[in-house]
Short mmCIF file of C-alpha atoms in Angstrom, two decimals:
data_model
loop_
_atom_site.label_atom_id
_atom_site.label_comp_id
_atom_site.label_asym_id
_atom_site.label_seq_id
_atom_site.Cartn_x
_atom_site.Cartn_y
_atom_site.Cartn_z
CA UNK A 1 -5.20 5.37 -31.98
CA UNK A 2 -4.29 1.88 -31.79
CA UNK A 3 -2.15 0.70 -30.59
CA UNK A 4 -1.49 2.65 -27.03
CA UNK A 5 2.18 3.34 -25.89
CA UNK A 6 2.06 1.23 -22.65
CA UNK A 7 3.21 3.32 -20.02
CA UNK A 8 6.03 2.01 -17.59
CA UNK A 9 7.17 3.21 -14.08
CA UNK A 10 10.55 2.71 -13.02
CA UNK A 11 10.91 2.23 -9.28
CA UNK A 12 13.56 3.22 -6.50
CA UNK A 13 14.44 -0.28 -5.23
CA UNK A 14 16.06 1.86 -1.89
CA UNK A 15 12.02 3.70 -1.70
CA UNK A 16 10.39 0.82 -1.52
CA UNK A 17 12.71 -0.26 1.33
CA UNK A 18 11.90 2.36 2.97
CA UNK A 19 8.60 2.77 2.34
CA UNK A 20 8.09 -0.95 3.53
CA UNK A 21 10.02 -0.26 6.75
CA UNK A 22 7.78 2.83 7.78
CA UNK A 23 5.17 0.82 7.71
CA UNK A 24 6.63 -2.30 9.17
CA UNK A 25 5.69 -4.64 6.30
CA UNK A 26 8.12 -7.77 5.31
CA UNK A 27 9.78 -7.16 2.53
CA UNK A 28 10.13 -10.55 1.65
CA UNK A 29 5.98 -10.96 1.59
CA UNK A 30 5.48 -10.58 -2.04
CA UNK A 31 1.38 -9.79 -1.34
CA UNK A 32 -1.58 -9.96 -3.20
CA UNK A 33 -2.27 -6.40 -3.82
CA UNK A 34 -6.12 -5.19 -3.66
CA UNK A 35 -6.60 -1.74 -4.69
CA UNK A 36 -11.05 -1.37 -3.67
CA UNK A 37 -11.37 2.08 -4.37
CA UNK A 38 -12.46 3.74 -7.27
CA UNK A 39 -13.28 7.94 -7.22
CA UNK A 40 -16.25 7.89 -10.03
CA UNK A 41 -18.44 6.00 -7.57
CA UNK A 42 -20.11 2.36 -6.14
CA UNK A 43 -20.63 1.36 -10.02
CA UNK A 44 -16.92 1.11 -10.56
CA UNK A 45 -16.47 -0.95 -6.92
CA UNK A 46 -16.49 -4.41 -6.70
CA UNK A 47 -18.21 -5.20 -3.27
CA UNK A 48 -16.52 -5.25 0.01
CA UNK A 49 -17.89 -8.68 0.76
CA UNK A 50 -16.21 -9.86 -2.63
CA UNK A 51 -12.87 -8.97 -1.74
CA UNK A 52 -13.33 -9.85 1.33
CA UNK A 53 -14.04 -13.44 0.27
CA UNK A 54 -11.40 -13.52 -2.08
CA UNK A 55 -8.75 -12.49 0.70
CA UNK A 56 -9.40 -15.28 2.86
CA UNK A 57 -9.27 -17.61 0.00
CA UNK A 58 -5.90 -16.32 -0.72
CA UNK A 59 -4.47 -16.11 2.43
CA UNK A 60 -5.80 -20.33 2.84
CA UNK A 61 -3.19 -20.40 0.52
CA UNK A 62 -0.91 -19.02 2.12
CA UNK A 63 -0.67 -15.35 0.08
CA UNK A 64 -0.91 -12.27 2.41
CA UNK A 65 -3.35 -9.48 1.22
CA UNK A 66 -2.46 -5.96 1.33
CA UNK A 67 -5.56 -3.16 0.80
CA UNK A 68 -3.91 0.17 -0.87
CA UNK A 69 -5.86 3.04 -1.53
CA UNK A 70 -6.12 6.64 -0.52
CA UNK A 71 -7.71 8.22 2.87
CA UNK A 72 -11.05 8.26 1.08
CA UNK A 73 -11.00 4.28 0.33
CA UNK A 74 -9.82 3.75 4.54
CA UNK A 75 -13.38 3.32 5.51
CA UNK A 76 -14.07 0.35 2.42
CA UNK A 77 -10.82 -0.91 3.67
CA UNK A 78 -12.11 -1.50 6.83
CA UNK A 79 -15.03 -2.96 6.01
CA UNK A 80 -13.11 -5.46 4.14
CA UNK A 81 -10.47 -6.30 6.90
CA UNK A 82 -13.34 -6.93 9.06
CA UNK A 83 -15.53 -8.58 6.51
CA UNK A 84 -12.48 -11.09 6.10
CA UNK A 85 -11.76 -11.96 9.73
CA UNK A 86 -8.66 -10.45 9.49
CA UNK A 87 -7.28 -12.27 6.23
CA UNK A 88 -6.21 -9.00 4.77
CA UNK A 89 -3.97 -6.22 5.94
CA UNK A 90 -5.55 -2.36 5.74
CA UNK A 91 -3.29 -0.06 4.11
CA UNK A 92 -5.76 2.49 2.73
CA UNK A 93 -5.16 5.99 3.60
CA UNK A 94 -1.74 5.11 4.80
CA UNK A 95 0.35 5.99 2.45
CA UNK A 96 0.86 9.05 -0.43
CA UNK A 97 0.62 8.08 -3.95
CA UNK A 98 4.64 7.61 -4.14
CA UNK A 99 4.39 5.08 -1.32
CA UNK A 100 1.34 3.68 -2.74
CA UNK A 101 3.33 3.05 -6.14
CA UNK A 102 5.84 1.52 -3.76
CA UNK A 103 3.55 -1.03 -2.38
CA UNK A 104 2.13 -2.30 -5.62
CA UNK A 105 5.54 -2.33 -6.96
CA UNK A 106 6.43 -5.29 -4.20
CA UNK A 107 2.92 -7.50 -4.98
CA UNK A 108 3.24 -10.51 -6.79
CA UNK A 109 -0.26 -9.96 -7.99
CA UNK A 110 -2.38 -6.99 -7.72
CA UNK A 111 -6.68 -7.10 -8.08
CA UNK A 112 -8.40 -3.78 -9.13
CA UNK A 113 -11.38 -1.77 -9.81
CA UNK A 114 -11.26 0.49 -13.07
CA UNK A 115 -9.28 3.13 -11.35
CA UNK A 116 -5.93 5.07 -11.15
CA UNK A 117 -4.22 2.46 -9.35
CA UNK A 118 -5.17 0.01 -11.75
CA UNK A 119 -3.32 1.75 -14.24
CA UNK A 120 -0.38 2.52 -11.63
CA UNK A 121 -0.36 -1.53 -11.70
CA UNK A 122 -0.13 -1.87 -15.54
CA UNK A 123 2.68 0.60 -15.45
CA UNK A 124 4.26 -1.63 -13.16
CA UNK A 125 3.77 -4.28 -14.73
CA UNK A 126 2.36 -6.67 -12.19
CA UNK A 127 0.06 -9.34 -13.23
CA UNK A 128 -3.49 -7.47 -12.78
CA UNK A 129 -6.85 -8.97 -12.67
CA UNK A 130 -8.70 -5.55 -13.70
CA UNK A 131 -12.47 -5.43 -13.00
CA UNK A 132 -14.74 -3.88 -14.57
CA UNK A 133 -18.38 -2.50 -13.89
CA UNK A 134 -19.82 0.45 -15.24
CA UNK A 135 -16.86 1.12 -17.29
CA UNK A 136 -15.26 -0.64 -20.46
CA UNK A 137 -11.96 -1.31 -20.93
CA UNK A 138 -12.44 -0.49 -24.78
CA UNK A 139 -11.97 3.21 -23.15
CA UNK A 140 -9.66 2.70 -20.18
CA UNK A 141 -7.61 -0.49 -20.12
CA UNK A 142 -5.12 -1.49 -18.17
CA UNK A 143 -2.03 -0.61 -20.85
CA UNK A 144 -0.05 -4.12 -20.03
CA UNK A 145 -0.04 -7.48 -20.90
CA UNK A 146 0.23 -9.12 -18.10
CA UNK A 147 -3.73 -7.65 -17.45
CA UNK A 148 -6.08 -10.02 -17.33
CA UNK A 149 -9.72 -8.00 -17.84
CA UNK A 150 -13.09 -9.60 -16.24
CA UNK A 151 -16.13 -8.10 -17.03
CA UNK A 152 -19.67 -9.82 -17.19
CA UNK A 153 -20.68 -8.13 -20.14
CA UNK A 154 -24.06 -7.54 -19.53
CA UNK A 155 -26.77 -5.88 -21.63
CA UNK A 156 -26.88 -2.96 -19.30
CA UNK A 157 -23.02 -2.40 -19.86
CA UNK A 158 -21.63 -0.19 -19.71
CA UNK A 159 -23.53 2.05 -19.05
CA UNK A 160 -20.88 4.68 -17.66
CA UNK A 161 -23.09 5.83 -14.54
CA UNK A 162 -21.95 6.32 -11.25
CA UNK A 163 -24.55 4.66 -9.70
CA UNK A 164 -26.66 1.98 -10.97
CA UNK A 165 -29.32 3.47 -12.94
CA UNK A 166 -31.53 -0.14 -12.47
CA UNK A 167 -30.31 0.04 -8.78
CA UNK A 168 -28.89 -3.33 -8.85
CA UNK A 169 -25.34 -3.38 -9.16
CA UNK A 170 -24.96 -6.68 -11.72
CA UNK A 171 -22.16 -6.11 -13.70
CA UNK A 172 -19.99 -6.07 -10.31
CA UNK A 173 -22.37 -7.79 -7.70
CA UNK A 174 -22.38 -11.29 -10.31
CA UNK A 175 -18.26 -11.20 -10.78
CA UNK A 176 -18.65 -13.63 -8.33
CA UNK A 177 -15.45 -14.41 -5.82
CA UNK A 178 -14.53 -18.04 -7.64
CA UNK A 179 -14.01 -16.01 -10.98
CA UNK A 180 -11.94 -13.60 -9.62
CA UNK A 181 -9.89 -16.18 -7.65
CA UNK A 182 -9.32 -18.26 -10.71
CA UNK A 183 -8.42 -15.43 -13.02
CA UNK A 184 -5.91 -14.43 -9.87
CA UNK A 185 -4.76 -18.38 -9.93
CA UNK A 186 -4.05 -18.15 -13.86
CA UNK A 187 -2.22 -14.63 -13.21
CA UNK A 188 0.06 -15.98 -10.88
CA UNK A 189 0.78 -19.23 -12.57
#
């Protein structure tokens, strides 16, 4: 039923000072938050080499990246530190879900597959560019209005597969970079 209770999270301002200190972050930083990972599979992740891009174009400007995610996202969060040159710090597989909360609790902006943190981030309410693949946020959107949703659209989605049933990935390999980055710009304007 329309419309959806939007959920909220209140947070432990003396956790996230700790959390931050355990893992010797500033707590000043106010990141951009990338959450990469998403459990259903590659049709709900937006390429490494796409946030990858987008991280050094933020942190040209001057905005530190942080990657969250669980232990099974540390090896895509890898890829993308090294895919950026370094523009991006790995958390991924760091932290436990409280400390992950934590984390996106201190972003200033937070970018994210269809996923559980996504919706961590809309409880939050950060600003949240949400991307979607093979998904639709008519089923699972980000409960918040500070969520800006990008999806191509395409005639093939959703199609709700965990892998690309035309084996090519569209609906997330055309969100190009430049569109996330100026949905990001508009968020944190």
């Amino acid at each position: 039923p329309a419309p959806l209770a939007a959920p909220h999270l209140e947070i432990d301002p003396e956790s996230v000072r700790a959390t931050l200190a355990a893992l010797g972050l500033d707590a000043a930083a106010a990141p951009v938050a990338f959450c990469p990972g998403a459990e259903y599979g590659p049709a709900k992740r937006w390429p490494a080499a796409h946030f990858a891009e987008l991280a050094r174009r933020l942190a040209e400007a001057d905005f530190p990246v942080w990657l969250i995610g669980s232990a099974k996202d540390a090896p895509l969060g890898v890829e993308i530190e090294q895919l950026s040159s370094g523009a991006c710090r790995n958390l991924c597989g760091r932290t436990d879900l409280a400390q992950a909360i934590d984390l996106l609790s201190s972003a200033r902006l937070v970018v994210s597959n269809d996923s559980g943190l996504m919706h961590v981030a809309a409880a939050l309410r950060r600003p949240l560019v949400a991307l979607y693949g093979s998904s639709s946020p008519s089923y699972t959107p980000p409960l918040s209005q500070r969520a800006r949703i990008l999806n191509l659209g395409l005639e093939c989605s959703p199609c709700f597969k965990r892998e690309c049933p035309l084996g090519h990935f569209k609906c997330l390999n055309d969100l190009s970079p430049a569109m996330v980055l100026a949905a990001a710009k508009e968020a944190l304007s």
